[in-house]
Each structure stands twice: as C-alpha cells, then as structure tokens.
mmCIF file of C-alpha atoms in Angstrom:
data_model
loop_
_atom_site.group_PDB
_atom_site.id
_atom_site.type_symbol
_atom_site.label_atom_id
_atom_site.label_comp_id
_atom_site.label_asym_id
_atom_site.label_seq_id
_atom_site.Cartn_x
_atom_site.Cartn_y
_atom_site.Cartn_z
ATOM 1 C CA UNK A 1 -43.212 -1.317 191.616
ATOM 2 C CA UNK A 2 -42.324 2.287 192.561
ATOM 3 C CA UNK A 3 -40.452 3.746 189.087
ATOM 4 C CA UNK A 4 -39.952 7.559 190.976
ATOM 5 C CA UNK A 5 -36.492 8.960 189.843
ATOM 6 C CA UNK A 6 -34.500 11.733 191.329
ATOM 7 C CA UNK A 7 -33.045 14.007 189.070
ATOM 8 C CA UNK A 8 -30.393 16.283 190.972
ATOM 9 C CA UNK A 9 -29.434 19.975 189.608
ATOM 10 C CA UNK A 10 -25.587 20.324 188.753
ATOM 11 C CA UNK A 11 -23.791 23.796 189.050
ATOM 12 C CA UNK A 12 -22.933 25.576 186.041
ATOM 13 C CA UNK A 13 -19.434 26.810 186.395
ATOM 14 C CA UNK A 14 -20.577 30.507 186.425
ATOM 15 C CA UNK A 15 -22.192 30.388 189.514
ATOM 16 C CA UNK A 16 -18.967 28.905 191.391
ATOM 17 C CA UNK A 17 -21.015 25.946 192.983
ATOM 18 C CA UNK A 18 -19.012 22.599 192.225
ATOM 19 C CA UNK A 19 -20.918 19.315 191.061
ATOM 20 C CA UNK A 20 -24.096 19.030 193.000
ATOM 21 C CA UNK A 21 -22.950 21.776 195.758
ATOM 22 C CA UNK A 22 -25.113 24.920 194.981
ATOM 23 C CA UNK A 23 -24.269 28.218 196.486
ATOM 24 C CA UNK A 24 -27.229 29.594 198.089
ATOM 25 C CA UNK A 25 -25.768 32.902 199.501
ATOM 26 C CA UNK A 26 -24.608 33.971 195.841
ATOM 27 C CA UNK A 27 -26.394 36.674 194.127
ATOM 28 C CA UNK A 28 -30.204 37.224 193.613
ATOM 29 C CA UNK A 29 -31.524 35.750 190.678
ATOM 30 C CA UNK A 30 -28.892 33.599 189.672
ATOM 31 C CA UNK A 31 -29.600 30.106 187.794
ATOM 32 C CA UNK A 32 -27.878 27.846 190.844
ATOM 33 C CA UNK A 33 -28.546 25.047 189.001
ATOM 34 C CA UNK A 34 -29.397 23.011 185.738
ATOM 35 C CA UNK A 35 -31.367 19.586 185.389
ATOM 36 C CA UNK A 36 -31.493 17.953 182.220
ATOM 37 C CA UNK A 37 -35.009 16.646 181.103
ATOM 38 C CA UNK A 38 -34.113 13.269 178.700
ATOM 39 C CA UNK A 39 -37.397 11.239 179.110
ATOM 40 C CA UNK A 40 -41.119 12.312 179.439
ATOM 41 C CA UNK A 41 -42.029 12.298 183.071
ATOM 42 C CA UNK A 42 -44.327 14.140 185.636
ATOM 43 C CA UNK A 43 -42.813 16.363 188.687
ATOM 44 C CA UNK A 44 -43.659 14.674 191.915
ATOM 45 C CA UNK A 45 -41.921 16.955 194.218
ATOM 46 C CA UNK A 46 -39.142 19.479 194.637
ATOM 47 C CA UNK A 47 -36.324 19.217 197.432
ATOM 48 C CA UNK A 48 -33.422 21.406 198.311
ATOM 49 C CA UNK A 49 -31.531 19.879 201.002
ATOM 50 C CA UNK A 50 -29.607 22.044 203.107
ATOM 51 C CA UNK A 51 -26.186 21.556 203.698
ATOM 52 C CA UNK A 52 -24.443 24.958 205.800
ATOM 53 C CA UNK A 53 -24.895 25.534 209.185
ATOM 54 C CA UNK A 54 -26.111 29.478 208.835
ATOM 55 C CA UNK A 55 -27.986 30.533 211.736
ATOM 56 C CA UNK A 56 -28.539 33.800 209.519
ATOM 57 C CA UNK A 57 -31.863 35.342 209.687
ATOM 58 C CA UNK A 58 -32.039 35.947 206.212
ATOM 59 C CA UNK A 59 -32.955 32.735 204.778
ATOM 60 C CA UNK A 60 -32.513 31.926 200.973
ATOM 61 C CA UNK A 61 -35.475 31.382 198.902
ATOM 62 C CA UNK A 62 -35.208 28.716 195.417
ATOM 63 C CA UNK A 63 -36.970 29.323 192.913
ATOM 64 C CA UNK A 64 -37.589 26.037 190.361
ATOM 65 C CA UNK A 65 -38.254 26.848 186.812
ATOM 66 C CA UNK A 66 -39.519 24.869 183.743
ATOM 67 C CA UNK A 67 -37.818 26.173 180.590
ATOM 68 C CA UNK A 68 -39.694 24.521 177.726
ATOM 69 C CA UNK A 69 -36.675 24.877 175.522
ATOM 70 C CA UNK A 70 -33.370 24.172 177.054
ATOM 71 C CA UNK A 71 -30.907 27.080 177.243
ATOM 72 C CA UNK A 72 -33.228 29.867 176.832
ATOM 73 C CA UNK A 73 -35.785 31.766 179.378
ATOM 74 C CA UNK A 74 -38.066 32.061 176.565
ATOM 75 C CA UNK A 75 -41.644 30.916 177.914
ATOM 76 C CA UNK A 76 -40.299 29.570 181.440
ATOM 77 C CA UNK A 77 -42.448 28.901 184.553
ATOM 78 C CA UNK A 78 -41.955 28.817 188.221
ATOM 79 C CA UNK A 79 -43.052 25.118 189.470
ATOM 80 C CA UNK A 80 -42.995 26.686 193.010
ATOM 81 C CA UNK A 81 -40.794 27.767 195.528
ATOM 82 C CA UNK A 82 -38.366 26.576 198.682
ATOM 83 C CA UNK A 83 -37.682 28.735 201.342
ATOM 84 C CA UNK A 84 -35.221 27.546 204.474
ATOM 85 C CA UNK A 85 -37.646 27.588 207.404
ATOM 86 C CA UNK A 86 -36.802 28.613 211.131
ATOM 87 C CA UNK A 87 -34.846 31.167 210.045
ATOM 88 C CA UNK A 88 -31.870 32.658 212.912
ATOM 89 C CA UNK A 89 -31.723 28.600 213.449
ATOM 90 C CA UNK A 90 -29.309 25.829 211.949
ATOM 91 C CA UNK A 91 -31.306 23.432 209.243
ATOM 92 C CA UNK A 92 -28.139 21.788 208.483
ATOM 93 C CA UNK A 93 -28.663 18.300 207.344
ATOM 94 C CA UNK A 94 -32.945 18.922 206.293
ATOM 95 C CA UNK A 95 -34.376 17.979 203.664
ATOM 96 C CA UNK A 96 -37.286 20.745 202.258
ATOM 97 C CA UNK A 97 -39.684 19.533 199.943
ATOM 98 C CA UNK A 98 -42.594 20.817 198.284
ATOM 99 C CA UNK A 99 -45.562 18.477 195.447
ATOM 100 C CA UNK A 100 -47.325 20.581 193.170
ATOM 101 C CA UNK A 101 -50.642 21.300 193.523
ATOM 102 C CA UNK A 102 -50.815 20.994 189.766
ATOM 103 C CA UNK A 103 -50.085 18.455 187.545
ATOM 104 C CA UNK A 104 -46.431 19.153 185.534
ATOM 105 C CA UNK A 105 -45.335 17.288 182.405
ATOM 106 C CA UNK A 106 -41.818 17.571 181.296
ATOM 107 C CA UNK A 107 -40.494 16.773 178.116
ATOM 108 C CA UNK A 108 -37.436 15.522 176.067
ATOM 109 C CA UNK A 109 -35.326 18.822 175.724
ATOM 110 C CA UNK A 110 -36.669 21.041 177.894
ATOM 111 C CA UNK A 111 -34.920 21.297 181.356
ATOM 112 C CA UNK A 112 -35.366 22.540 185.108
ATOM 113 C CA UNK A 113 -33.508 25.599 186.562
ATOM 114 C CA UNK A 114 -32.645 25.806 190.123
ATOM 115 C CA UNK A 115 -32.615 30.253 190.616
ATOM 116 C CA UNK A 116 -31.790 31.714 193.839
ATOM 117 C CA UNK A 117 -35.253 34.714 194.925
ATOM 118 C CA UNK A 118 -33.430 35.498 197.581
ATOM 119 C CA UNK A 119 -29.905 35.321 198.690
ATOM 120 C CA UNK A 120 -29.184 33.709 202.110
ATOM 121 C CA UNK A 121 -27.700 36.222 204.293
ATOM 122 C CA UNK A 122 -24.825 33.679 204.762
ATOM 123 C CA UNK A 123 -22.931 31.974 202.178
ATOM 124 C CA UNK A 124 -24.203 28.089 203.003
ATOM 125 C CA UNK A 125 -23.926 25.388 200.303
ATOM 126 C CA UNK A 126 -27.095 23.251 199.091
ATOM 127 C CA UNK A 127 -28.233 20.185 197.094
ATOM 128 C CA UNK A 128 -31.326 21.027 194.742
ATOM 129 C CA UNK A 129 -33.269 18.256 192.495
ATOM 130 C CA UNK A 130 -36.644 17.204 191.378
ATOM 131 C CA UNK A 131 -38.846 13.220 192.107
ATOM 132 C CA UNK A 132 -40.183 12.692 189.111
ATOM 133 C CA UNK A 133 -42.362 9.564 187.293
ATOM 134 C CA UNK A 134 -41.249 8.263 184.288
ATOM 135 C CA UNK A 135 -43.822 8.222 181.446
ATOM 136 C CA UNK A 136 -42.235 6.204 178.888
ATOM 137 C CA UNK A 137 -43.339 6.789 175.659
ATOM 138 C CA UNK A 138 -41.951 5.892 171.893
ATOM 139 C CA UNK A 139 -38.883 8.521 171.150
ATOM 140 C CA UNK A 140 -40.805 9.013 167.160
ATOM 141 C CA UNK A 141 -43.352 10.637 168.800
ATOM 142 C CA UNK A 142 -41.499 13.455 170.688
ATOM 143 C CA UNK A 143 -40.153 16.252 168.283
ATOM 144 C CA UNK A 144 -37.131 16.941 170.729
ATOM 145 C CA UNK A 145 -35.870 13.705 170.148
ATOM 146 C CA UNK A 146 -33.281 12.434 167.606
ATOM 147 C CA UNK A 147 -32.584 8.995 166.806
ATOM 148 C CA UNK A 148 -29.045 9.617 165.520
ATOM 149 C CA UNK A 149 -28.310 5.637 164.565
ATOM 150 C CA UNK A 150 -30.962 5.974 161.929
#
C-alpha cells in the first residue's frame, strides 16, 4: 500500500497569492508559501506546478526551505531548488519536480517555506507542495508535540 501524501504550500496574505495560488513574479526573496509539518515524515519530492502562460525569458526560480522551528529562519535549509525550464516558451499546465539526493526528515513543528530566488520576469501564478512518507511514530516521543486532552 502506497501511504505518499502531498502536502501543498498556502499563501500567506503578505505576499498577495490567494489559497494555493502563489505569485511567482512577486519580489525576490519572498516566502511564497507556507506548509505545515504535523506528523514525522520523509521528503520524497518537490513540485511547483505552473499555472501562467509567460513566455518571458526570465524564468522564476523556487527555492524550498526546511525551517526546523516554525515561524523563524533560525537554522533553515534549502531542500533544493525549481527553476521553470524552456524559458521564452509557455509551461502552462507542467508539473516540475525534483527528489533529493539526500535523505530529509521532517518533524512535528517545524514547517516548509516555498521562497521565490528569482522573480519571473512576468507576473504568472503557481501551485508549490512537497510528496512526502509518513513515518508514524508515538506523539510522547516528539518534543513538538502536545497532547492537550491530557
């Protein structure tokens, strides 16, 4: 039985992306996107789907990050990089991917930040998450976790 889980990045409402629609042509360096981590699992592979039709031969690069502690850039990672291939032609509709070379553990509290390297010369809209395998494991035994009905 395959237990793989997608875990998709949603917006924060500084960045002016709605939802699950990321805005890749915003400014350098901003946080596009925010994924929760709630369970133990390992990253299987990173995706940004693209969902403008820029023909722009700037094309934006994302940048996925593993903040150990949710809500602050202390001690954060890049888990690798996305950039939109072919660029001067339409990707509308494809799917980018990338698997670590390198095997990445994510905890209970920590979380996943979507950042925008490089702007896309064109404003263009795209969908950003992580595959991921479940390692379930007893709640006790991870600090981040609080079992509040106790």
């Amino acid at each position: 039985m395959d237990s793989r889980m997608q875990l998709i990045a949603i917006a924060p409402t500084t960045t002016g992306g709605v939802g699950t629609e990321l805005l890749a042509g915003a400014a350098a360096t901003t946080i596009l996107g925010i994924i929760p981590i709630l369970q133990k699992c390992d990253l299987r592979e990173l995706h940004v789907v693209n969902k403008g039709t820029t023909t722009h031969a700037t094309a934006f690069v994302v940048n996925f990050r593993k903040r150990v502690t949710a809500g602050t850039a202390t001690g954060d990672s890049s888990m690798g990089t996305i950039t939109r291939r072919t660029p001067a032609t339409s990707t509308q509709g494809q799917d980018f991917y990338q698997r670590p070379t390198t095997a990445i553990t994510l905890q209970p509290g920590q979380e996943v930040v979507v950042v925008l390297d490089t702007a896309n010369g064109d404003a263009v809209t795209i969908q950003a998450g992580i595959l991921v395998e479940p390692m379930p494991e007893d709640p006790g035994n991870i600090t981040a976790q609080k079992n509040i009905t106790s």
